Short mmCIF file of C-alpha atoms in Angstrom, two decimals:
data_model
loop_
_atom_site.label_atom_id
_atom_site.label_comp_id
_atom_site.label_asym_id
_atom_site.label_seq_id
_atom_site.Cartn_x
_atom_site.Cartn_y
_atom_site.Cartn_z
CA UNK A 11 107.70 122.37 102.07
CA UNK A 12 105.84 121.57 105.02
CA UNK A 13 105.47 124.75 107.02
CA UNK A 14 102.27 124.35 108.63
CA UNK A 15 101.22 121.75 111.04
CA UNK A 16 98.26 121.03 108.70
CA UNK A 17 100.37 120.58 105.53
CA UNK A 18 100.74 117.11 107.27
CA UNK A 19 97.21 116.59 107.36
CA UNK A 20 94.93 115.28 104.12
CA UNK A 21 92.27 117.58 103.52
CA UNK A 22 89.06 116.50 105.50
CA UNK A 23 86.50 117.62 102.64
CA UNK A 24 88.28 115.47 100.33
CA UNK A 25 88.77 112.47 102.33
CA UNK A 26 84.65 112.77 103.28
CA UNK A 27 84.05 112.91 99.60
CA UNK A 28 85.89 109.36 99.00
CA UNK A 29 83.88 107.83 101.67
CA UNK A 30 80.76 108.84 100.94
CA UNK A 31 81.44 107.50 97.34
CA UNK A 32 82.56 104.41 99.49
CA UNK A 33 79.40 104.68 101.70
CA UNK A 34 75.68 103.83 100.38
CA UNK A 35 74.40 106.67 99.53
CA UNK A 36 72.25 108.32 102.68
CA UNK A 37 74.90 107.73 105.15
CA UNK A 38 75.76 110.32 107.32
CA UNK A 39 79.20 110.87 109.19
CA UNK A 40 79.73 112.54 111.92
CA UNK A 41 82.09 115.21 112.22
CA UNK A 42 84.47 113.14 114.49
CA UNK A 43 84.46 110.32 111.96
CA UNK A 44 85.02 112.23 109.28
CA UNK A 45 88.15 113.92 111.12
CA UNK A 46 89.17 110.40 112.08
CA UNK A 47 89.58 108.85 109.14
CA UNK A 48 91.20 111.94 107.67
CA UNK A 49 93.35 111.24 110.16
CA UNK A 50 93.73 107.93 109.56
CA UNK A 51 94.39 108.23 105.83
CA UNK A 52 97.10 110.85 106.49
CA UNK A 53 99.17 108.26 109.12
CA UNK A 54 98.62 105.87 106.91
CA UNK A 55 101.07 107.94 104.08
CA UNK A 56 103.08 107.60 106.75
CA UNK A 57 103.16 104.02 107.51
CA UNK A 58 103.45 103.37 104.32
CA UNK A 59 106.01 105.13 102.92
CA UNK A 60 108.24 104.30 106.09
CA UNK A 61 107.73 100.37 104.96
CA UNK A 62 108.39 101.61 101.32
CA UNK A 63 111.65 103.06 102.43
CA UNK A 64 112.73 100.37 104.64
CA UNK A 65 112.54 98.45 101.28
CA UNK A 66 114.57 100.66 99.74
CA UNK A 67 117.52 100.91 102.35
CA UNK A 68 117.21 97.09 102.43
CA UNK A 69 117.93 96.61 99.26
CA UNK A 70 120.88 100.01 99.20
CA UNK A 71 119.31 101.64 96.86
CA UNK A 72 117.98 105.48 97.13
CA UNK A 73 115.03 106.20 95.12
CA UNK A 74 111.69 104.81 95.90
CA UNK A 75 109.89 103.05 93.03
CA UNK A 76 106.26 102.25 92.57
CA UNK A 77 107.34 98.22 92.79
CA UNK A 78 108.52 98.91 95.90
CA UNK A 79 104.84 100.52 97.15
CA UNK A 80 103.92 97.07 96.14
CA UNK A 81 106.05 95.43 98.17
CA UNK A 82 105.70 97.72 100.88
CA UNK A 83 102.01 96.30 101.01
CA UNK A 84 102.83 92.87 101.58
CA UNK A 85 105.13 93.48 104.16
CA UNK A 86 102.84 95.35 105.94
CA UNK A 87 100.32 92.82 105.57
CA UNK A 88 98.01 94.70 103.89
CA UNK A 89 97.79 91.79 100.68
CA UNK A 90 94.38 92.94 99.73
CA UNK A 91 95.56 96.36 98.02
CA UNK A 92 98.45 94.44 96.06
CA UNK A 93 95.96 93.25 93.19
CA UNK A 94 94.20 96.65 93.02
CA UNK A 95 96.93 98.49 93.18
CA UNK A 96 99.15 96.61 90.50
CA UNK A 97 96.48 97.04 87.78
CA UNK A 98 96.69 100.75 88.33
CA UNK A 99 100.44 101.06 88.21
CA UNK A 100 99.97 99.53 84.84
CA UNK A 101 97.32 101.99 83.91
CA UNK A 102 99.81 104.43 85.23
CA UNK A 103 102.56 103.41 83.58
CA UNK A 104 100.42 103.50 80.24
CA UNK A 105 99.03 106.57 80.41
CA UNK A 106 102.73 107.94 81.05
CA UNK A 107 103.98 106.29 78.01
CA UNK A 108 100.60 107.68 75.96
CA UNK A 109 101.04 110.87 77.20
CA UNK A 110 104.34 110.87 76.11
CA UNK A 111 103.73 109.94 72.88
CA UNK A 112 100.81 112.02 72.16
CA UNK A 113 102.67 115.22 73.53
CA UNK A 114 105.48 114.62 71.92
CA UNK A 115 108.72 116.79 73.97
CA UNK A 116 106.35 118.50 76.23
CA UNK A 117 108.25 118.69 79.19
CA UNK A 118 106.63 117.16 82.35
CA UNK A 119 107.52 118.34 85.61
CA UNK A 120 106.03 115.00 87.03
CA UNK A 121 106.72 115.63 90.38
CA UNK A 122 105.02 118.78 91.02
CA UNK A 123 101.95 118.66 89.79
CA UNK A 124 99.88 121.32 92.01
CA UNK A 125 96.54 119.72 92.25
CA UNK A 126 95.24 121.56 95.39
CA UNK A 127 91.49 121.38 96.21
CA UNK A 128 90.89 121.82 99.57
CA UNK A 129 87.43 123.14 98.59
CA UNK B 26 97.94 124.58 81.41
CA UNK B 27 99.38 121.62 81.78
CA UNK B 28 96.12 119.10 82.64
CA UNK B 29 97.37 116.82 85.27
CA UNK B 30 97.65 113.68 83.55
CA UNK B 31 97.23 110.20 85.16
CA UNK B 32 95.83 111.86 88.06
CA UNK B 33 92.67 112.56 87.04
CA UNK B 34 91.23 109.63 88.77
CA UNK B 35 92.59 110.20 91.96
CA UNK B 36 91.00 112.07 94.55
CA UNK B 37 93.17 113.70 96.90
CA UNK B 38 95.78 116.22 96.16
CA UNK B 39 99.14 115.00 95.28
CA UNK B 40 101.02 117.53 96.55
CA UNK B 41 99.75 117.20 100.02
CA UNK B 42 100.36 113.50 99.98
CA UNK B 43 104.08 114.49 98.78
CA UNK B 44 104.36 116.79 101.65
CA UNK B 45 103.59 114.20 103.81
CA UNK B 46 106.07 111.43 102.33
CA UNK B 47 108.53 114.10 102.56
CA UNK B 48 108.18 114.82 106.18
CA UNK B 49 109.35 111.00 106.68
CA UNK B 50 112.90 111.53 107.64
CA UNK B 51 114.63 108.92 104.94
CA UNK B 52 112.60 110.76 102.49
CA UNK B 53 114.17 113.10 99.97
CA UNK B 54 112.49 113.10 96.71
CA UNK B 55 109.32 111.19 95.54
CA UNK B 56 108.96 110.28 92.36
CA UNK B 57 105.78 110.55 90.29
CA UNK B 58 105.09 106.71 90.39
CA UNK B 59 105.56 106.40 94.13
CA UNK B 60 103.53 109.60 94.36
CA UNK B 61 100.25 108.20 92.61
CA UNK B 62 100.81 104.63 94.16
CA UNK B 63 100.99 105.96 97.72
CA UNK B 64 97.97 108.23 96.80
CA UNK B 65 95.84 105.65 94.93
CA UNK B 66 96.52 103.12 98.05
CA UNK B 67 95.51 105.69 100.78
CA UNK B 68 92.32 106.15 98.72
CA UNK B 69 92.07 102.20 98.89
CA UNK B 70 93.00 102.44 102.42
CA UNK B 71 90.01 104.96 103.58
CA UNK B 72 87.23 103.44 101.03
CA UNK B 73 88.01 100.07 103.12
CA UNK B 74 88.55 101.61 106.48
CA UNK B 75 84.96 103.35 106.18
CA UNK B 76 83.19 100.12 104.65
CA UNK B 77 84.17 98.40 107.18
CA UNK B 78 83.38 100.30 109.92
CA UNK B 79 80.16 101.32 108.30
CA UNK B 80 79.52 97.39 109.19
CA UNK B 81 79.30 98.12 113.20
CA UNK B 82 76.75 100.94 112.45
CA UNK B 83 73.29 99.29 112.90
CA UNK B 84 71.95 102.92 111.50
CA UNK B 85 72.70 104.79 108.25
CA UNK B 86 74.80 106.96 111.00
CA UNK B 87 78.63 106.07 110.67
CA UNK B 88 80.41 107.12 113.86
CA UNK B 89 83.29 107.22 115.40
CA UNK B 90 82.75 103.91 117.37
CA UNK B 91 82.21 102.54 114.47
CA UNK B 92 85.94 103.34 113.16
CA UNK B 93 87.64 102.63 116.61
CA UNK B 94 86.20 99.30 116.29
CA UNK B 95 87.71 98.24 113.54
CA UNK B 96 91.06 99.50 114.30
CA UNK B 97 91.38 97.59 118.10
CA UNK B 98 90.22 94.41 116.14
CA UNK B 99 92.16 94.14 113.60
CA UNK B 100 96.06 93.63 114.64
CA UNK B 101 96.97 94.98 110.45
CA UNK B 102 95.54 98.47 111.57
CA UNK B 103 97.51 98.40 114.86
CA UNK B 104 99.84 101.62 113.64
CA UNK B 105 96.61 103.78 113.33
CA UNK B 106 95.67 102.45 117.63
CA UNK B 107 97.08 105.54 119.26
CA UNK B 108 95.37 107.99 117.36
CA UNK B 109 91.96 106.37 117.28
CA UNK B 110 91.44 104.70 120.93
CA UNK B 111 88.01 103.19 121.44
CA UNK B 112 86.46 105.94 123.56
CA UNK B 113 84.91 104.47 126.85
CA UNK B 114 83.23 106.72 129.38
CA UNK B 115 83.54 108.53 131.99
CA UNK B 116 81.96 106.04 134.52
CA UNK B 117 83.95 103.17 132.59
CA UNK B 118 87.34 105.27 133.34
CA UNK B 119 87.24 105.67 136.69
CA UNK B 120 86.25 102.28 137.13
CA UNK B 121 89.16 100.89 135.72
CA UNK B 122 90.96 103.70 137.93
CA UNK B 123 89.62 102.29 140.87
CA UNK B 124 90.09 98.73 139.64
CA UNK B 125 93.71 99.40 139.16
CA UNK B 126 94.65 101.67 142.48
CA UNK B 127 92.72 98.38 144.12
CA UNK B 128 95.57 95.86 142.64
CA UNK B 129 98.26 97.72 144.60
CA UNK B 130 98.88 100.48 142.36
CA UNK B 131 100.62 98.02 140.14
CA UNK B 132 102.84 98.94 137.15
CA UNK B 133 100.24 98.60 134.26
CA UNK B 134 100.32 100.80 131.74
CA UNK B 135 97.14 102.61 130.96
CA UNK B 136 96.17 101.86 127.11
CA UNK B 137 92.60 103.49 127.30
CA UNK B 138 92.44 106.78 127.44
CA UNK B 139 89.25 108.33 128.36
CA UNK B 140 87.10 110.97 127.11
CA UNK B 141 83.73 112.49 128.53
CA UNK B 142 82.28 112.85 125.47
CA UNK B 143 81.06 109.62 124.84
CA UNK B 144 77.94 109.47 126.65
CA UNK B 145 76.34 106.26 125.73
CA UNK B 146 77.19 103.46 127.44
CA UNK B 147 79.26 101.20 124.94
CA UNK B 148 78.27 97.14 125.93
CA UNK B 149 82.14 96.37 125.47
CA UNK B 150 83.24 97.59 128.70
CA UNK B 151 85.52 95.40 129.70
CA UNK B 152 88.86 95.42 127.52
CA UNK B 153 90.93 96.81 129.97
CA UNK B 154 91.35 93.67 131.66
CA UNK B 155 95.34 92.44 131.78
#
């Protein structure tokens, strides 16, 4: 899937966009911030999902869950996003089982969802 | 059209975010959950990251100082150290050069690296020391 170098990258636009929502508004970045924390956010996929699958192996199992994102927080010391992030796997979780109600058999192809907007 | 679904309050793409899970090497599939978690997190991730470093910016200017900062301070961020060094300057570099070619060319490891593009002088010159 990943055939170009910048596959592995987020896109910069849309990582500017969440912190200027994060930012007062006003603030300027500069251009090497804003590629930094793209950066940033895109090794930190990384980091995380390497602590979510050392979970996994840990425990012999194969496929990654969302509890074990959770998990994967604490063990990476980063408790603070445990709270936030539980509340919105339940959210999740209930807008799955909604949506499945509501559409009835429509088959979802969960996975894939193609949401590109690199602007 | 299928309308992504849960999604809708996330901001960046899923897919990318997927591409990069899957270029971990103990990664084969990702699930949807593990998808949005990982995504919704990052966005937690890069809201805090900013706020925070927006906090060394004295200005309404956020810079990349500012980030750097917050990365060599705080030991949770230490995986994101290599890509972000704290930039020091040219003049700070080869002082540290000299400083280290002084102690007998000893086996140190250089953990700065140095870039000329920084041109103000940064008041936090010394963390070099071992």
């Amino acid at each position: 899937m990943a055939e170009k170098l910048e596959d592995l990258n987020l896109p910069m636009t849309v990582v500017t966009r969440i912190v200027k929502e994060a930012l007062p508004e006003g603030v300027s970045i500069s251009k090497e911030a804003r590629t930094g924390l793209a950066k940033a956010a895109s090794v930190f996929v990384l980091y995380v999902t390497s602590a979510a699958t050392n979970i996994v192996k840990n425990k012999k199992r194969k496929a990654l869950t969302g509890q074990d994102v959770l998990d994967a927080m604490r063990d990476i010391e980063f408790d603070r996003f445990v709270d936030p992030l539980a509340e919105s796997l339940e959210q999740y979780k209930l807008m799955v089982s909604a949506k499945k109600a509501s559409s009835g058999k429509k088959k979802d192809e969960g996975d894939d969802v193609e949401m590109i907007e690199d602007d | 059209m299928s309308t992504p679904k849960a999604e809708k309050d996330l901001h960046l793409p899923l897919s990318r975010v997927k591409t990069i899970m899957k270029s971990s090497p103990d990664v084969e599939a990702v699930g949807a959950e593990p998808l949005y978690l990982v995504t919704k997190v990052t966005e937690l991730f890069v809201t805090d990251l900013a706020k925070r470093a927006f906090k060394n910016s004295k200005t309404s200017f956020l810079e990349y100082k500012h980030i750097a900062e917050v990365v060599q301070e705080d030991d949770t961020l230490d995986f994101l150290r290599e890509i972000m060094p704290r930039k020091i300057t040219v003049r700070q570099f080869k002082a540290i050069m000299a400083k280290k070619a002084a102690k007998s060319g000893g086996s140190d490891e250089s953990s700065e690296e140095s870039s000329e593009e920084e041109s103000s002088e940064e008041s936090s010159s010394n963390n070099e020391q071992d």
